[in-house]
Structure formats: C-alpha cells, structure tokens
C-alpha cells in the first residue's frame, strides 16, 4: 500500500512553494500526497499580490475528509496566516496520533508577509507543542522566541533548545540566512543534537519554496517509517539536488523555484 503524507498549507499560484511544492516533493520521494488548503495566494516569483483565507468550516471539512478515509503516515503544516486558522487546524488534528512537521511560514521569498503579526503567539502557544519537528529558519526562530536573529553556531543551538523548551519534540534550525560558504542545519531534541546537515552555499536566486520543500520532504520520510534523523538527512540531500539545478528551470523573472523532479527529468 502506498505511504501517504498530508500537507496543510496555502496554495501558491506560481507553483514553486506551498501546497504545490509540497505535493511535488512528496511525489518525487515516492509518497502519495494529500492536501488541505488554508489560503489561496495570488503569487509568482516576484510578489504575493493577494491572499484569501479559506473559510474555517471548509478547512475543518478538508481535514475531516482526509483523516477519516486516508491512512496518513505524517502531516506537514505550512502557511496558516491567521490566529483563527491556526486554532482551527489544531482542533482538527486533536485526534491525530502520527508525526507532525510544522514549518512556521512567516515571509515569502519575495519579502511579503504570509503570517499576521498577531498570529505568531497563537502559533507558538497552540501548534508548536504539537510538533514532532519544527523547521524554522533563523529569522523565524528569533521571531518565535522574541529574540535577536542568531549570528553563530552556539546561538543556533541555544535557540533550538529554547524552542524545544516551548514544547516542540525536536527542532531543525535552518542556517540558510547565516553567513559563510557552508550552510549548516542543526537537528536538536531537548538538550541533544541529533544531527548536523551541511552543504556548500550556492550562488543562486532560485530558492523559492525551499522551506516548504524541506519540511514536506521530511514528512514524506516519516510517512515511509524513517527515523527522524534519517528523514531529515534524506530530505536535506533531496533539496540540495533540487537547488543545484534550479537555475536550469528558468521559471519566472524573480526568485524561481527549485527543481523538484530533478531525479526524474532534466531541466
């Protein structure tokens, strides 16, 4: 039987991030992807020009429809936009016992806000404790902690541990916003560092959807039964391959997407 993962996130009309990126990544990694759409964005590689939140009863109905019929092995949560949608999703998952990967989506690659300022506290208090894995980049980790953005390795570790103290079972602190030729991601659970995943920093502007792709890839690995460090390692290697050939896609005129199907067809 096919392994199934569910993505709960916003739709990206440009196809590079959000629900679209999640389903592409899950498919590329051999997992059947189901979806719950929380918001519709008018978005391309250059800007987000409109956001429409899906009515709460429709979000709930989507969650109920999927979980009542499909054997979902893992869930990825992305863009939630408002406190009301965050609470709605938390309530909808109250009976789900499987792993949950929470990507605290706040800002699009274009710089446009995807999470209302007043929703940060709700995300931290209501959903973060439900997360098997939280996947913040450095600005997102700082925002959740109301702290300065970490500037070095030890601060990344400290903020990862602080986020675990808030209730997340594990945190993958992503170092893409840091300086240096090598990018380091740290997997932290409580006081333990479960893994460090490093890759050369690539000189490309085509990184739209990297956070969505990584978190949904981890969810795909968990749905296949991989242990968390192995799921993160598989996701990290897959994403690095997708970034390496992103320039070949030539999609749009701004921050283009990574190549989700780089293992299947060349750009």
Short mmCIF file of C-alpha atoms in Angstrom, two decimals:
data_model
loop_
_atom_site.label_atom_id
_atom_site.label_comp_id
_atom_site.label_asym_id
_atom_site.label_seq_id
_atom_site.Cartn_x
_atom_site.Cartn_y
_atom_site.Cartn_z
CA UNK A 1 0.00 0.00 0.00
CA UNK A 2 1.25 3.47 -0.84
CA UNK A 3 2.58 5.59 2.00
CA UNK A 4 0.58 8.78 2.50
CA UNK A 5 1.53 12.22 3.78
CA UNK A 6 -0.77 15.21 4.22
CA UNK A 7 0.15 18.83 3.67
CA UNK A 8 -1.86 21.58 5.35
CA UNK A 9 -0.78 24.85 3.79
CA UNK A 10 -1.51 27.70 1.41
CA UNK A 11 -1.71 27.48 -2.36
CA UNK A 12 0.98 29.18 -4.47
CA UNK A 13 -0.41 30.04 -7.90
CA UNK A 14 3.15 30.25 -9.24
CA UNK A 15 3.68 26.58 -8.33
CA UNK A 16 7.01 26.95 -6.55
CA UNK A 17 6.04 26.91 -2.89
CA UNK A 18 3.14 25.99 -0.62
CA UNK A 19 0.79 23.14 -1.43
CA UNK A 20 2.21 22.80 -4.93
CA UNK A 21 5.81 22.42 -3.76
CA UNK A 22 4.74 20.02 -1.01
CA UNK A 23 2.91 17.68 -3.35
CA UNK A 24 5.76 17.74 -5.86
CA UNK A 25 8.33 16.89 -3.17
CA UNK A 26 6.22 14.12 -1.67
CA UNK A 27 5.66 12.60 -5.11
CA UNK A 28 9.34 12.84 -6.01
CA UNK A 29 10.18 10.91 -2.83
CA UNK A 30 7.70 8.13 -3.53
CA UNK A 31 4.90 9.19 -1.19
CA UNK A 32 1.25 9.87 -2.05
CA UNK A 33 0.40 13.44 -1.09
CA UNK A 34 -2.99 14.64 0.15
CA UNK A 35 -3.76 18.29 0.87
CA UNK A 36 -5.75 20.71 3.00
CA UNK A 37 -5.67 24.26 1.59
CA UNK A 38 -5.74 27.00 4.22
CA UNK A 39 -5.28 30.04 1.98
CA UNK A 40 -5.21 30.97 -1.68
CA UNK A 41 -2.43 33.31 -2.72
CA UNK A 42 -2.02 35.22 -5.95
CA UNK A 43 1.71 34.73 -6.19
CA UNK A 44 4.55 34.37 -8.66
CA UNK A 45 8.34 34.50 -8.48
CA UNK A 46 8.28 38.26 -7.86
CA UNK A 47 5.49 39.03 -5.40
CA UNK A 48 2.42 37.99 -3.45
CA UNK A 49 -0.36 40.24 -4.71
CA UNK A 50 -3.37 38.82 -2.86
CA UNK A 51 -4.18 36.39 -0.03
CA UNK A 52 -7.60 34.87 0.60
CA UNK A 53 -8.09 32.75 3.70
CA UNK A 54 -10.21 29.64 3.23
CA UNK A 55 -13.32 29.69 5.49
CA UNK A 56 -12.73 27.85 8.74
CA UNK A 57 -15.53 25.35 8.22
CA UNK A 58 -14.03 24.41 4.86
CA UNK A 59 -10.58 23.92 6.42
CA UNK A 60 -12.14 21.67 9.05
CA UNK A 61 -14.11 19.76 6.42
CA UNK A 62 -10.94 19.12 4.40
CA UNK A 63 -9.10 17.78 7.44
CA UNK A 64 -12.02 15.56 8.40
CA UNK A 65 -12.40 14.27 4.83
CA UNK A 66 -8.75 13.26 4.54
CA UNK A 67 -8.22 11.80 8.01
CA UNK A 68 -11.50 9.85 8.01
CA UNK A 69 -10.56 7.96 4.85
CA UNK A 70 -6.80 8.02 4.19
CA UNK A 71 -4.17 6.29 6.33
CA UNK A 72 -1.98 9.37 6.79
CA UNK A 73 1.51 8.48 7.97
CA UNK A 74 2.70 12.05 8.62
CA UNK A 75 1.47 15.62 8.35
CA UNK A 76 3.29 18.76 7.26
CA UNK A 77 1.83 22.13 8.28
CA UNK A 78 2.84 25.30 6.44
CA UNK A 79 1.12 28.64 5.85
CA UNK A 80 -1.74 29.29 8.29
CA UNK A 81 -1.99 33.11 8.02
CA UNK A 82 -4.29 33.97 10.97
CA UNK A 83 -4.85 33.01 14.63
CA UNK A 84 -8.27 31.63 13.72
CA UNK A 85 -6.90 29.25 11.07
CA UNK A 86 -4.13 28.12 13.44
CA UNK A 87 -6.66 27.26 16.12
CA UNK A 88 -8.91 25.58 13.56
CA UNK A 89 -6.09 23.32 12.35
CA UNK A 90 -5.03 22.48 15.91
CA UNK A 91 -8.59 21.47 16.75
CA UNK A 92 -8.88 19.43 13.56
CA UNK A 93 -5.75 17.43 14.43
CA UNK A 94 -6.71 16.78 18.04
CA UNK A 95 -7.31 13.09 17.40
CA UNK A 96 -4.32 12.51 15.10
CA UNK A 97 -1.52 10.49 16.70
CA UNK A 98 1.10 10.49 13.94
CA UNK A 99 4.13 12.76 13.43
CA UNK A 100 3.60 16.42 12.57
CA UNK A 101 6.20 18.61 10.85
CA UNK A 102 5.50 22.31 11.48
CA UNK A 103 7.09 24.84 9.15
CA UNK A 104 6.41 28.28 10.73
CA UNK A 105 5.91 30.10 7.44
CA UNK A 106 6.07 33.85 8.01
CA UNK A 107 7.61 35.59 5.00
CA UNK A 108 7.57 34.68 1.28
CA UNK A 109 10.83 34.69 -0.66
CA UNK A 110 9.64 37.96 -2.23
CA UNK A 111 9.55 39.53 1.24
CA UNK A 112 5.76 39.59 1.52
CA UNK A 113 4.21 38.62 4.87
CA UNK A 114 2.34 35.29 4.99
CA UNK A 115 1.57 35.24 8.71
CA UNK A 116 -0.25 38.03 10.52
CA UNK A 117 1.81 39.56 13.33
CA UNK A 118 -0.88 38.76 15.87
CA UNK A 119 -0.80 35.09 14.81
CA UNK A 120 2.77 34.44 15.99
CA UNK A 121 1.78 33.97 19.62
CA UNK A 122 -1.05 31.61 18.65
CA UNK A 123 1.30 29.54 16.52
CA UNK A 124 3.80 29.36 19.37
CA UNK A 125 1.25 28.53 22.06
CA UNK A 126 -1.25 26.34 20.22
CA UNK A 127 0.59 24.42 17.47
CA UNK A 128 4.27 24.42 18.41
CA UNK A 129 3.73 21.98 21.32
CA UNK A 130 2.06 19.60 18.85
CA UNK A 131 5.09 19.48 16.57
CA UNK A 132 7.17 16.34 16.22
CA UNK A 133 9.55 18.59 14.29
CA UNK A 134 9.64 22.39 13.99
CA UNK A 135 11.60 23.70 10.98
CA UNK A 136 12.33 27.44 11.43
CA UNK A 137 14.89 29.45 9.55
CA UNK A 138 16.93 31.86 11.65
CA UNK A 139 14.53 34.86 11.43
CA UNK A 140 11.56 32.60 12.20
CA UNK A 141 13.27 31.07 15.23
CA UNK A 142 14.10 34.54 16.51
CA UNK A 143 10.52 35.74 15.98
CA UNK A 144 9.05 32.79 17.85
CA UNK A 145 11.40 33.47 20.75
CA UNK A 146 11.15 37.27 20.57
CA UNK A 147 14.93 37.33 20.40
CA UNK A 148 17.64 38.67 18.06
CA UNK A 149 18.46 36.57 14.99
CA UNK A 150 21.27 34.16 15.89
CA UNK A 151 24.60 35.01 14.34
CA UNK A 152 26.70 31.95 15.11
CA UNK A 153 26.60 28.21 15.74
CA UNK A 154 26.24 28.35 19.52
CA UNK A 155 23.31 30.77 19.29
CA UNK A 156 21.58 28.46 16.80
CA UNK A 157 21.92 25.61 19.28
CA UNK A 158 20.64 27.76 22.15
CA UNK A 159 17.60 28.90 20.18
CA UNK A 160 16.86 25.35 19.06
CA UNK A 161 16.91 24.18 22.67
CA UNK A 162 14.73 27.13 23.71
CA UNK A 163 12.13 26.17 21.10
CA UNK A 164 12.16 22.61 22.42
CA UNK A 165 11.52 24.08 25.86
CA UNK A 166 8.37 25.67 24.42
CA UNK A 167 7.07 22.21 23.58
CA UNK A 168 8.39 21.06 20.20
CA UNK A 169 9.71 17.50 20.36
CA UNK A 170 12.55 18.41 18.01
CA UNK A 171 13.69 21.47 16.07
CA UNK A 172 15.59 21.71 12.79
CA UNK A 173 17.23 25.14 12.90
CA UNK A 174 18.00 26.05 9.28
CA UNK A 175 21.10 28.11 8.67
CA UNK A 176 20.36 29.42 5.20
CA UNK A 177 20.26 33.03 6.45
CA UNK A 178 23.64 32.78 8.17
CA UNK A 179 26.97 33.88 6.72
CA UNK A 180 29.72 31.68 5.34
CA UNK A 181 30.41 29.40 2.41
CA UNK A 182 28.89 26.37 4.14
CA UNK A 183 25.25 26.25 5.25
CA UNK A 184 24.56 24.28 8.43
CA UNK A 185 21.19 22.94 9.62
CA UNK A 186 21.03 21.62 13.19
CA UNK A 187 18.60 18.96 14.41
CA UNK A 188 18.01 19.42 18.13
CA UNK A 189 15.83 17.46 20.56
CA UNK A 190 15.80 18.77 24.11
CA UNK A 191 19.44 19.08 25.15
CA UNK A 192 20.68 16.72 22.43
CA UNK A 193 21.99 17.50 18.95
CA UNK A 194 20.71 14.63 16.80
CA UNK A 195 22.37 15.71 13.60
CA UNK A 196 24.12 18.45 11.62
CA UNK A 197 23.45 18.68 7.90
CA UNK A 198 25.84 20.81 5.87
CA UNK A 199 26.12 21.84 2.23
CA UNK A 200 28.01 24.46 0.21
CA UNK A 201 26.11 27.72 -0.13
CA UNK A 202 25.05 28.10 -3.78
CA UNK A 203 25.11 31.38 -5.65
CA UNK A 204 21.54 31.37 -6.96
CA UNK A 205 18.41 33.47 -6.53
CA UNK A 206 16.22 30.48 -7.43
CA UNK A 207 15.36 29.22 -3.97
CA UNK A 208 11.62 29.89 -3.89
CA UNK A 209 9.91 27.17 -1.88
CA UNK A 210 12.99 25.70 -0.19
CA UNK A 211 11.43 25.76 3.28
CA UNK A 212 8.20 24.18 2.06
CA UNK A 213 10.11 21.57 0.11
CA UNK A 214 12.35 20.60 3.02
CA UNK A 215 9.55 20.26 5.57
CA UNK A 216 7.30 18.28 3.24
CA UNK A 217 10.24 16.05 2.32
CA UNK A 218 10.84 15.30 5.99
CA UNK A 219 7.13 14.47 6.37
CA UNK A 220 7.44 12.12 3.39
CA UNK A 221 10.35 10.33 5.06
CA UNK A 222 8.44 9.99 8.32
CA UNK A 223 5.43 8.63 6.41
CA UNK A 224 7.75 5.96 4.98
CA UNK A 225 8.75 4.98 8.50
CA UNK A 226 12.20 6.57 8.63
CA UNK A 227 13.54 7.69 11.98
CA UNK A 228 13.66 11.48 12.32
CA UNK A 229 17.43 11.96 11.72
CA UNK A 230 17.24 9.73 8.62
CA UNK A 231 14.14 11.52 7.33
CA UNK A 232 15.90 14.86 7.72
CA UNK A 233 19.02 13.54 6.01
CA UNK A 234 17.04 12.21 3.04
CA UNK A 235 15.14 15.50 2.77
CA UNK A 236 18.33 17.56 3.00
CA UNK A 237 20.06 15.58 0.26
CA UNK A 238 16.98 15.75 -1.97
CA UNK A 239 16.65 19.53 -1.52
CA UNK A 240 20.32 20.15 -2.22
CA UNK A 241 19.94 18.30 -5.50
CA UNK A 242 16.87 20.38 -6.34
CA UNK A 243 18.72 23.63 -5.59
CA UNK A 244 21.81 22.58 -7.58
CA UNK A 245 19.89 22.59 -10.88
CA UNK A 246 17.30 25.26 -10.06
CA UNK A 247 18.90 27.77 -12.44
CA UNK A 248 18.27 25.41 -15.36
CA UNK A 249 14.48 25.66 -14.96
CA UNK A 250 14.27 29.36 -15.85
CA UNK A 251 10.83 29.87 -14.31
CA UNK A 252 9.64 33.48 -13.97
CA UNK A 253 11.64 36.68 -13.59
CA UNK A 254 12.20 36.79 -9.82
CA UNK A 255 13.08 34.13 -7.25
CA UNK A 256 12.46 30.96 -9.23
CA UNK A 257 11.63 27.57 -7.73
CA UNK A 258 13.91 24.64 -7.06
CA UNK A 259 13.66 21.66 -9.43
CA UNK A 260 11.50 19.19 -7.51
CA UNK A 261 11.76 16.49 -10.16
CA UNK A 262 15.48 16.74 -10.81
CA UNK A 263 15.82 12.98 -10.32
CA UNK A 264 13.11 12.27 -12.89
CA UNK A 265 13.56 14.72 -15.77
CA UNK A 266 16.34 17.19 -16.60
CA UNK A 267 15.55 20.88 -16.95
#
